[in-house]
Structures are given as C-alpha cells and as structure tokens.
Amino acid sequence: DAGVIQSPRHEVTEMGQEVTLRCKPISGHNSLFWYRQTMMRGLELLIYFNNNVPIDDSGMPEDRFSAKMPNASFSTLKIQPSEPRDSAVYFCASSRLAGGPRDTQYFGPGTRLTVL
Amino acid sequence: EDQVTQSPEALRLQEGESSSLNCSYTVSGLRGLFWYRQDPGKGPEFLFTLYSAGEEKEKERLKATLTKKESFLHITAPKPEDSATYLCAVQVFYGGATNKLIFGTGTLLAVQP
C-alpha cells in the first residue's frame, strides 16, 4: 500500500499568494483529516471529511482557509491569501471507518509551508 | 475542556537505560488512546491503540499501558534508533464525530549510544 500521499513536500511562497496543498488518502479509507503542526501549538485538527463530506471544520483558523474533497481519492487545502503566520507543517491523514469508534488514522509525510 | 498533557517534554537516555513517558488526559467520552512516533521531517507513525483501563500492548522495546486518567509508554533497554518524538492522542466522542483525535505536544526522546 502506498500510504497517504501529499504534495508538494515543501512550499515557499510570498505573503498574499494562494497556496494549494494536495492529499491522496489510502485506498479504501472513508475518512480524511487535515492537521497543522507548529512548535507552539503542536498538532491541530483543521477539518475532516467522511465519505467526501466535510463533518467538522471548527479547527479552520479563518475564512482564508478552505478544503475540498471532490472524490474519494483526492483532497485539497487552500489558503488564500497566505500570511507569514500560516507557516507550518500541514499533514493529511486518513482512516478506514467513517465515524467508527475503533479506528486508526494514518498520516502522510506532510507539506512544509513557508510564507515570506 | 478536553485536554491531553505529556511529560516530560524532553528525555535523554543512555542506550539500555529504561524509562517511561507519561500521557495524562482530561476528557469526557474517551473512545481510545493512541500512541504515535514522529521522526524529524516525517509524519506521525502509528504505534498502539488502547481502549480500556488495564489494557497493555507491546511492540519490540515499547509497552503501552492505560489507566482511567493516564497512559504510560515504557521503553525497555532503548537503542539510538528509538530516538524520536512520541505523541499521545485521545479519541473523543462528540456525538457523530467519533474520529476526532486530540493530541498532546509530545515527548522528544534522545537515546545516546
């Protein structure tokens, strides 16, 4: 199994630019999660999807952030416009059971975003 | 408010020196407790899930245990390759959102040869 795939692995952009992060979950997994990791706040859940439907986006910091999951094998996290405080590592994770109580999330390698 | 606290923040061990990492939690509706390992520049790697007090799981030099308020990750005779950040997370029941994990800030373990 290929695991969760994220792209790009590194992104450096200027303040105000649009940034799009991409994720391909593990085949057969029904839930997909976007996290942000910083030294100050650790791993924070931004949003998650069950069966391509957004379930909880309460962790999305502000309207500049948006996420989509057009099909079971692809999701994007978009930041527009980007700001220096958005610099962090963004992880995508997926799990098999949508809403299942005994379930495990598997993480991708992350995208390190730097906004100058 | 649901909270997960890990201690110590950092731990330095000599190779072969056993120790334990702690994860204490204050949550309502705990569904499970997860341990992950994270190497620099990589995503968290799943290690264990514990579901009920008294449960234990082992993998090589690692053993995880769970009580009603905390979990321990015991490392027996560690090797330098065990150096990593160890993350604890609790799965909390929020009505339909049962897959939600709340992470601690991790323990950075360094094992010196």
XYZ file of C-alpha atoms in Angstrom:
229
model
C 0.000 0.000 0.000
C 1.351 3.416 -0.955
C 0.177 5.161 2.192
C -1.142 8.714 2.312
C 0.426 10.858 -0.396
C 0.872 14.610 -0.066
C 2.184 17.207 -2.453
C 4.135 19.330 -2.576
C 6.516 18.307 0.201
C 7.836 21.842 0.518
C 6.259 25.121 -0.492
C 7.762 28.576 -0.205
C 5.569 31.481 -1.191
C 5.173 35.207 -0.773
C 2.621 36.744 1.537
C -0.689 37.276 -0.268
C -0.247 34.405 -2.688
C -2.636 31.484 -2.970
C -1.367 28.131 -1.725
C -2.897 24.762 -2.549
C -1.905 21.597 -0.717
C -2.920 18.202 -2.051
C -3.636 14.838 -0.500
C -4.403 11.338 -1.740
C -5.712 9.100 1.061
C -5.121 5.382 1.401
C -7.363 3.473 -0.975
C -10.479 2.196 0.783
C -10.343 4.744 3.585
C -13.523 6.717 4.140
C -12.300 9.498 6.421
C -9.748 12.206 5.621
C -8.233 14.717 8.026
C -6.174 17.886 7.629
C -3.868 18.883 10.501
C -1.446 21.705 11.092
C 1.678 21.280 13.239
C 3.674 24.103 14.799
C 6.184 24.223 17.619
C 3.896 26.421 19.690
C 0.598 24.576 19.281
C 1.563 21.046 18.281
C -0.809 19.067 16.046
C -4.168 20.711 15.494
C -7.087 19.286 13.539
C -8.293 21.735 10.908
C -11.083 19.830 9.181
C -12.179 16.305 8.442
C -14.327 14.552 5.873
C -16.371 11.374 5.999
C -17.251 9.889 2.611
C -16.131 13.139 0.921
C -18.462 15.290 3.063
C -16.988 17.851 5.488
C -18.044 16.893 9.017
C -16.192 19.256 11.312
C -14.362 22.390 10.185
C -14.257 24.079 13.578
C -10.470 23.991 13.536
C -10.129 26.028 10.343
C -8.488 29.216 11.603
C -10.266 31.727 9.380
C -12.025 32.251 6.088
C -8.722 32.337 4.250
C -8.617 28.564 4.653
C -10.807 26.228 2.627
C -10.797 22.494 1.959
C -12.470 20.305 -0.616
C -12.777 16.631 -1.306
C -14.233 16.189 -4.801
C -13.842 12.400 -4.731
C -12.684 9.571 -2.506
C -9.089 9.750 -3.682
C -8.281 13.451 -3.593
C -8.496 16.433 -1.287
C -7.113 19.970 -1.305
C -6.444 22.531 1.390
C -6.271 26.065 0.067
C -5.025 29.227 1.748
C -5.901 32.489 0.052
C -4.344 34.915 0.739
C -1.447 33.384 2.634
C 0.203 35.125 5.587
C 3.531 34.516 7.370
C 1.695 33.116 10.418
C 0.402 30.285 8.228
C 3.932 28.874 8.073
C 3.750 25.353 9.494
C 3.778 21.703 8.503
C 0.429 20.551 7.163
C -0.443 16.879 7.458
C -3.142 14.849 5.822
C -4.336 11.631 7.450
C -6.900 9.007 6.520
C -8.756 6.245 8.306
C -10.939 3.348 7.286
C -14.143 3.630 9.271
C -16.297 6.698 8.816
C -17.333 7.524 12.390
C -16.218 4.153 13.672
C -15.268 4.020 17.339
C -12.270 1.717 16.801
C -10.303 3.314 14.077
C -6.757 4.410 13.318
C -5.553 7.470 11.452
C -2.547 7.093 9.166
C -0.566 10.189 8.347
C 1.133 11.399 5.206
C 4.659 12.854 5.124
C 3.413 16.434 5.388
C 3.879 19.656 3.453
C 6.226 22.208 4.980
C 4.824 25.641 4.120
C 6.873 28.803 4.454
C 5.194 32.137 3.782
C 7.651 35.009 3.417
C -12.302 21.378 28.185
C -10.740 18.206 26.812
C -7.020 18.178 27.416
C -4.014 15.911 26.867
C -0.717 16.541 28.679
C 2.530 14.721 28.027
C 5.581 14.622 30.265
C 8.426 15.081 30.249
C 8.749 17.448 27.283
C 12.187 16.016 26.569
C 14.093 12.989 27.816
C 17.666 11.975 27.266
C 18.646 8.375 27.969
C 21.754 6.302 27.640
C 21.448 3.236 25.474
C 19.990 0.460 27.622
C 18.572 2.820 30.241
C 14.858 2.019 30.593
C 12.296 4.725 31.314
C 8.655 5.748 30.877
C 6.794 8.537 29.145
C 3.532 9.819 30.575
C 0.304 10.951 28.931
C -2.429 12.249 31.204
C -5.827 13.248 29.900
C -8.952 15.031 30.986
C -11.690 14.214 28.509
C -15.300 13.194 28.502
C -16.356 10.228 26.431
C -12.951 8.636 25.804
C -13.132 6.137 22.938
C -9.456 5.262 22.680
C -5.903 6.390 23.366
C -3.297 6.353 20.613
C 0.487 6.473 20.635
C 2.396 7.692 17.598
C 6.086 8.057 16.864
C 7.300 11.006 14.785
C 10.766 11.249 13.257
C 12.131 14.631 12.116
C 10.673 15.697 8.788
C 8.127 12.872 8.726
C 4.501 12.306 9.583
C 3.391 10.581 12.790
C 3.656 6.796 12.605
C 1.040 4.739 14.410
C 2.266 2.558 17.300
C -0.606 1.478 19.573
C -4.246 1.939 20.437
C -5.609 1.270 23.939
C -9.323 1.206 24.639
C -9.891 0.300 28.287
C -8.202 0.735 31.658
C -5.836 -2.118 32.380
C -5.103 -2.809 28.742
C -1.465 -3.253 27.698
C 0.188 -3.578 24.283
C 3.774 -4.313 23.327
C 5.939 -3.822 20.287
C 9.645 -4.645 20.435
C 11.089 -2.465 23.231
C 7.888 -0.480 23.746
C 4.961 -1.249 26.025
C 1.917 0.968 26.424
C -0.442 0.826 29.395
C -3.678 2.634 30.198
C -5.456 3.701 33.387
C -8.576 5.822 33.765
C -6.575 9.048 33.836
C -3.279 8.363 32.093
C -1.199 6.193 29.844
C 2.440 5.224 30.035
C 4.811 4.302 27.260
C 7.548 2.162 28.761
C 10.805 1.874 26.850
C 12.952 -1.082 27.845
C 16.662 -1.076 27.041
C 16.315 1.635 24.385
C 18.579 1.923 21.383
C 19.628 5.079 19.490
C 17.098 4.242 16.756
C 14.308 4.739 19.311
C 15.122 8.460 19.310
C 12.039 10.347 18.110
C 9.129 12.413 19.327
C 6.382 10.289 20.868
C 2.880 11.673 20.569
C -0.157 10.675 22.575
C -3.688 11.314 21.308
C -7.142 10.620 22.665
C -10.156 9.817 20.548
C -13.170 11.611 21.952
C -16.846 11.034 21.344
C -18.548 14.202 20.125
C -21.848 12.811 19.010
C -21.305 11.795 15.401
C -17.672 12.994 15.282
C -16.117 9.909 16.817
C -12.934 10.023 14.756
C -11.662 13.242 16.293
C -8.218 12.993 17.915
C -6.811 15.455 20.436
C -3.022 15.356 20.542
C -0.571 16.119 23.294
C 2.512 18.181 22.494
C 4.799 15.159 22.588
C 7.921 13.929 24.351
C 11.209 14.305 22.500
C 13.304 11.235 23.288
C 17.033 11.133 22.620
C 18.917 7.873 23.211
C 22.664 8.221 23.264
C 24.993 5.323 22.418
